[in-house]
Amino acid sequence: MNTTASAATTKGSSVISRTFQTLPGDHLFFSLMAIVTAATIVAGFSQTYLPKVVAGASALPPIIHIHAVVFASWLVLFVAQTTLVLSGRTAVHRRLGVAGVVLAALMLVVGTATSITVARLGHRGIPGVEFPDAEGFLLLNLMAVLVFAALVGAGWWFRRNSQAHKRLMLMATAGTLVGPGVSRLPFASGKPPVIGALALAFLLAGPVYDLVTRRRVHPAYLWGGLMAIAAIPPVVVQLSATAAWHSIASWLLR
C-alpha cells in the first residue's frame, strides 16, 4: 500500500512538474503583475498618506512613517526582482533574495507595531472597510501582515522550485497588500463592492493566467489563496466578534 501511495505521489508530482514548465510569456506576466500591483498600492496610499505628509501632519505617529518606508521598499524590491528575472539576471535575483526575507521579517515587526498603534488611537478602518470597533480593524491588519509573512516565508522555502516560488511571492503581495491600497483609490473608497471586486481581481489574476496557459492552477495558488482569504474583511469581521479575540486584543492594547 505504501508503495502504491508513493508511486501515486510521484506520478502526481511529475504531472505538475511537466505542466508548470516555464513558458515564454511567464516572466513578462509576473513582471507586469509586480508593476501593476505596486502602482495600485502606491496610487491608493498617495490619496491618504501623502497629503498628510505634504500638509505637515505632525500628529502622525513616527511608526506610520517607518511603515510607509519599509512597505514601499518591499514594492521596489518586488518590482526589481521580477524585472531581474525578466532580463535574465537570475544570479542577482538570488542574491537579493536574502534581502527580501530580511525585509519581510522587518515588515512583520513594523506592521504589527503599526496595527497596534492605530488601534490604540481608536481607528476602526477606512470608508468601505470599517469595523464596529478598533479591535476588529486591528485583527484585519494583523491577519494581513501575518499571512504576508507566511507566504513570503513559504516562497523562500521553495526558492529552488521557481514555479512555486514566484507564485507564492505574487500571492503574498497581490493577495494581502493590494486590499488596503485599492480601498483608498478615489473611485473605490467607501464602496465595498468595488473594493472587493478589485481585490479579488488581483487575487485571481495568477490562477486565471495558469488556467489560460496550462488549463490548471498551480497548487501554490490553491493553498496560498486560502491563506489570503483568511485575511479578507468578511472573514475577519466574524473572527473579530469572538470573545477569544477580544481577550487577545485587550492584552495587545493594554
Tab-separated table of C-alpha atoms in Angstrom:
chain	number	residue	atom	x	y	z
A	1	MET	CA	0.000	0.000	0.000
A	2	ASN	CA	2.828	2.428	0.890
A	3	THR	CA	4.496	1.625	-2.415
A	4	THR	CA	1.272	2.373	-4.271
A	5	ALA	CA	0.786	5.661	-2.423
A	6	SER	CA	4.391	6.651	-3.082
A	7	ALA	CA	4.020	5.847	-6.758
A	8	ALA	CA	0.822	7.893	-6.958
A	9	THR	CA	2.500	10.849	-5.231
A	10	THR	CA	5.496	10.638	-7.555
A	11	LYS	CA	3.209	10.473	-10.579
A	12	GLY	CA	1.235	13.496	-9.361
A	13	SER	CA	4.414	15.481	-8.782
A	14	SER	CA	5.656	14.517	-12.223
A	15	VAL	CA	2.431	15.736	-13.837
A	16	ILE	CA	2.670	19.069	-12.000
A	17	SER	CA	6.325	19.420	-12.984
A	18	ARG	CA	5.564	18.816	-16.664
A	19	THR	CA	2.530	21.117	-16.627
A	20	PHE	CA	4.340	24.014	-14.990
A	21	GLN	CA	7.487	24.341	-17.009
A	22	THR	CA	8.367	27.985	-17.652
A	23	LEU	CA	6.593	29.336	-20.727
A	24	PRO	CA	7.856	32.201	-22.932
A	25	GLY	CA	5.348	34.694	-21.538
A	26	ASP	CA	5.688	33.795	-17.850
A	27	HIS	CA	8.444	36.224	-16.914
A	28	LEU	CA	6.643	39.091	-18.629
A	29	PHE	CA	3.379	38.251	-16.858
A	30	PHE	CA	4.944	38.205	-13.388
A	31	SER	CA	6.918	41.369	-14.095
A	32	LEU	CA	3.816	43.229	-15.281
A	33	MET	CA	1.821	41.955	-12.307
A	34	ALA	CA	4.501	43.261	-9.962
A	35	ILE	CA	4.452	46.678	-11.607
A	36	VAL	CA	0.644	46.944	-11.679
A	37	THR	CA	0.352	45.712	-8.098
A	38	ALA	CA	2.960	48.157	-6.808
A	39	ALA	CA	1.485	51.052	-8.793
A	40	THR	CA	-2.013	50.335	-7.477
A	41	ILE	CA	-0.874	50.228	-3.862
A	42	VAL	CA	1.141	53.429	-4.220
A	43	ALA	CA	-1.758	55.161	-6.001
A	44	GLY	CA	-4.098	54.217	-3.178
A	45	PHE	CA	-1.915	55.346	-0.315
A	46	SER	CA	-0.963	58.530	-2.152
A	47	GLN	CA	-4.587	59.603	-1.616
A	48	THR	CA	-4.401	59.382	2.167
A	49	TYR	CA	-0.808	59.351	3.375
A	50	LEU	CA	0.979	61.786	1.054
A	51	PRO	CA	-1.491	64.682	1.582
A	52	LYS	CA	-0.892	64.420	5.327
A	53	VAL	CA	2.872	64.491	4.818
A	54	VAL	CA	2.674	67.460	2.449
A	55	ALA	CA	0.437	69.285	4.906
A	56	GLY	CA	2.987	68.656	7.630
A	57	ALA	CA	0.852	66.333	9.720
A	58	SER	CA	2.956	66.355	12.866
A	59	ALA	CA	0.221	64.383	14.627
A	60	LEU	CA	1.102	61.228	12.700
A	61	PRO	CA	2.942	58.767	14.954
A	62	PRO	CA	6.541	58.085	13.836
A	63	ILE	CA	5.716	54.401	13.282
A	64	ILE	CA	3.402	55.425	10.408
A	65	HIS	CA	6.347	56.948	8.521
A	66	ILE	CA	8.536	53.931	9.256
A	67	HIS	CA	5.738	51.700	7.994
A	68	ALA	CA	5.495	53.709	4.771
A	69	VAL	CA	9.232	53.473	4.094
A	70	VAL	CA	9.523	49.768	4.898
A	71	PHE	CA	6.475	48.672	2.904
A	72	ALA	CA	7.396	50.919	-0.044
A	73	SER	CA	10.838	49.305	-0.001
A	74	TRP	CA	9.199	45.914	-0.440
A	75	LEU	CA	7.296	47.140	-3.507
A	76	VAL	CA	10.511	48.468	-5.036
A	77	LEU	CA	12.286	45.184	-4.330
A	78	PHE	CA	9.360	43.143	-5.660
A	79	VAL	CA	9.381	45.011	-8.969
A	80	ALA	CA	13.188	44.845	-9.146
A	81	GLN	CA	13.235	41.096	-8.542
A	82	THR	CA	10.715	40.278	-11.273
A	83	THR	CA	12.489	42.668	-13.649
A	84	LEU	CA	15.809	40.949	-12.991
A	85	VAL	CA	14.307	37.578	-13.882
A	86	LEU	CA	12.693	39.051	-16.992
A	87	SER	CA	16.088	40.359	-18.108
A	88	GLY	CA	17.806	37.045	-17.382
A	89	ARG	CA	19.829	38.291	-14.392
A	90	THR	CA	18.792	35.436	-12.127
A	91	ALA	CA	22.100	35.373	-10.224
A	92	VAL	CA	21.482	38.915	-8.954
A	93	HIS	CA	17.872	37.961	-8.245
A	94	ARG	CA	19.023	35.126	-5.976
A	95	ARG	CA	21.490	37.326	-4.105
A	96	LEU	CA	18.796	39.913	-3.449
A	97	GLY	CA	16.509	37.172	-2.159
A	98	VAL	CA	18.192	37.267	1.243
A	99	ALA	CA	17.432	40.988	1.488
A	100	GLY	CA	13.818	40.201	0.660
A	101	VAL	CA	13.494	37.748	3.535
A	102	VAL	CA	15.045	40.233	5.969
A	103	LEU	CA	12.756	42.984	4.708
A	104	ALA	CA	9.685	40.742	5.037
A	105	ALA	CA	10.634	39.973	8.646
A	106	LEU	CA	11.005	43.709	9.295
A	107	MET	CA	7.592	44.279	7.717
A	108	LEU	CA	6.088	41.762	10.128
A	109	VAL	CA	7.518	43.638	13.101
A	110	VAL	CA	6.712	47.121	11.810
A	111	GLY	CA	3.289	46.074	10.526
A	112	THR	CA	2.366	44.613	13.898
A	113	ALA	CA	3.569	47.691	15.769
A	114	THR	CA	1.684	49.992	13.375
A	115	SER	CA	-1.514	47.955	13.686
A	116	ILE	CA	-1.423	48.196	17.472
A	117	THR	CA	-0.639	51.921	17.409
A	118	VAL	CA	-3.516	52.664	15.017
A	119	ALA	CA	-5.928	50.597	17.119
A	120	ARG	CA	-4.880	52.428	20.282
A	121	LEU	CA	-5.781	55.672	18.515
A	122	GLY	CA	-9.285	54.285	18.023
A	123	HIS	CA	-9.258	53.817	14.245
A	124	ARG	CA	-11.960	51.385	13.111
A	125	GLY	CA	-10.978	51.266	9.448
A	126	ILE	CA	-11.398	53.372	6.343
A	127	PRO	CA	-14.502	54.163	4.261
A	128	GLY	CA	-15.801	50.938	2.811
A	129	VAL	CA	-13.821	48.752	5.215
A	130	GLU	CA	-14.976	49.752	8.684
A	131	PHE	CA	-15.404	47.601	11.772
A	132	PRO	CA	-17.704	48.080	14.760
A	133	ASP	CA	-14.642	48.662	16.957
A	134	ALA	CA	-10.901	49.260	16.773
A	135	GLU	CA	-10.224	45.674	17.814
A	136	GLY	CA	-11.731	44.429	14.541
A	137	PHE	CA	-9.532	46.720	12.440
A	138	LEU	CA	-6.561	45.567	14.489
A	139	LEU	CA	-7.282	41.940	13.612
A	140	LEU	CA	-7.643	42.784	9.912
A	141	ASN	CA	-4.232	44.461	9.846
A	142	LEU	CA	-2.570	41.718	11.871
A	143	MET	CA	-4.021	38.958	9.718
A	144	ALA	CA	-2.815	40.709	6.565
A	145	VAL	CA	0.764	41.094	7.765
A	146	LEU	CA	0.862	37.571	9.233
A	147	VAL	CA	-0.410	35.963	6.023
A	148	PHE	CA	2.014	38.108	4.012
A	149	ALA	CA	4.962	36.967	6.132
A	150	ALA	CA	3.839	33.330	5.971
A	151	LEU	CA	3.570	33.401	2.173
A	152	VAL	CA	6.946	35.099	1.774
A	153	GLY	CA	8.438	32.544	4.143
A	154	ALA	CA	6.932	29.751	2.059
A	155	GLY	CA	8.259	31.410	-1.077
A	156	TRP	CA	11.741	31.437	0.428
A	157	TRP	CA	11.421	27.802	1.466
A	158	PHE	CA	10.507	26.869	-2.106
A	159	ARG	CA	13.095	29.170	-3.657
A	160	ARG	CA	14.624	26.256	-5.604
A	161	ASN	CA	11.190	25.481	-7.069
A	162	SER	CA	10.808	28.505	-9.324
A	163	GLN	CA	7.216	27.727	-10.279
A	164	ALA	CA	6.007	27.638	-6.668
A	165	HIS	CA	8.363	30.431	-5.546
A	166	LYS	CA	7.174	33.134	-7.930
A	167	ARG	CA	3.520	32.297	-7.382
A	168	LEU	CA	3.859	32.494	-3.615
A	169	MET	CA	5.626	35.851	-3.839
A	170	LEU	CA	2.905	37.188	-6.125
A	171	MET	CA	0.195	35.887	-3.813
A	172	ALA	CA	1.946	37.453	-0.805
A	173	THR	CA	1.934	40.902	-2.379
A	174	ALA	CA	-1.198	40.894	-4.539
A	175	GLY	CA	-3.206	38.817	-2.087
A	176	THR	CA	-2.512	40.733	1.128
A	177	LEU	CA	-1.172	44.216	0.337
A	178	VAL	CA	-3.451	45.259	-2.517
A	179	GLY	CA	-6.624	45.438	-0.419
A	180	PRO	CA	-5.504	48.408	1.699
A	181	GLY	CA	-4.311	50.128	-1.479
A	182	VAL	CA	-7.428	49.724	-3.628
A	183	SER	CA	-9.702	50.672	-0.729
A	184	ARG	CA	-8.095	54.117	-0.783
A	185	LEU	CA	-8.482	54.770	-4.507
A	186	PRO	CA	-10.911	57.667	-5.120
A	187	PHE	CA	-13.326	55.647	-7.275
A	188	ALA	CA	-13.347	52.733	-4.797
A	189	SER	CA	-13.206	54.415	-1.392
A	190	GLY	CA	-16.421	53.906	0.539
A	191	LYS	CA	-17.733	51.337	-1.949
A	192	PRO	CA	-17.328	47.788	-0.570
A	193	PRO	CA	-18.444	46.046	-3.815
A	194	VAL	CA	-15.843	47.939	-5.857
A	195	ILE	CA	-13.114	47.320	-3.274
A	196	GLY	CA	-13.976	43.638	-3.127
A	197	ALA	CA	-14.039	43.267	-6.912
A	198	LEU	CA	-10.654	44.928	-7.332
A	199	ALA	CA	-9.026	42.930	-4.546
A	200	LEU	CA	-10.491	39.706	-5.971
A	201	ALA	CA	-9.209	40.582	-9.443
A	202	PHE	CA	-5.644	40.802	-8.151
A	203	LEU	CA	-6.072	37.639	-6.101
A	204	LEU	CA	-7.311	35.676	-9.117
A	205	ALA	CA	-5.006	37.132	-11.768
A	206	GLY	CA	-2.349	34.462	-11.259
A	207	PRO	CA	-4.720	31.477	-11.139
A	208	VAL	CA	-6.547	32.729	-14.239
A	209	TYR	CA	-3.227	33.059	-16.076
A	210	ASP	CA	-2.460	29.449	-15.138
A	211	LEU	CA	-5.846	28.288	-16.410
A	212	VAL	CA	-5.376	30.104	-19.711
A	213	THR	CA	-1.799	28.893	-20.279
A	214	ARG	CA	-1.850	25.445	-18.597
A	215	ARG	CA	-5.513	24.532	-18.171
A	216	ARG	CA	-4.889	24.005	-14.466
A	217	VAL	CA	-3.938	26.042	-11.385
A	218	HIS	CA	-0.652	25.541	-9.567
A	219	PRO	CA	-1.104	24.137	-6.020
A	220	ALA	CA	0.770	27.149	-4.593
A	221	TYR	CA	-2.147	29.351	-5.615
A	222	LEU	CA	-4.677	26.994	-4.086
A	223	TRP	CA	-3.365	26.905	-0.532
A	224	GLY	CA	-1.834	30.369	-0.804
A	225	GLY	CA	-5.227	31.685	-1.853
A	226	LEU	CA	-6.891	30.010	1.113
A	227	MET	CA	-4.443	31.781	3.421
A	228	ALA	CA	-5.119	35.118	1.732
A	229	ILE	CA	-8.879	34.630	2.023
A	230	ALA	CA	-8.460	34.224	5.789
A	231	ALA	CA	-7.351	37.873	5.879
A	232	ILE	CA	-10.224	39.459	3.932
A	233	PRO	CA	-12.731	41.699	5.804
A	234	PRO	CA	-15.824	39.412	5.570
A	235	VAL	CA	-13.871	36.606	7.257
A	236	VAL	CA	-12.066	38.824	9.748
A	237	VAL	CA	-15.269	40.532	10.878
A	238	GLN	CA	-16.596	37.158	12.019
A	239	LEU	CA	-13.392	36.281	13.845
A	240	SER	CA	-13.193	39.715	15.460
A	241	ALA	CA	-16.611	39.257	17.071
A	242	THR	CA	-15.447	36.307	19.178
A	243	ALA	CA	-14.754	36.582	22.888
A	244	ALA	CA	-11.376	34.937	22.363
A	245	TRP	CA	-10.212	37.669	20.022
A	246	HIS	CA	-11.445	40.449	22.314
A	247	SER	CA	-9.426	38.929	25.140
A	248	ILE	CA	-6.314	38.854	22.939
A	249	ALA	CA	-6.950	42.396	21.661
A	250	SER	CA	-7.361	43.709	25.215
A	251	TRP	CA	-3.979	42.238	26.089
A	252	LEU	CA	-2.320	43.714	22.981
A	253	LEU	CA	-3.822	47.157	23.559
A	254	ARG	CA	-3.241	47.323	27.293
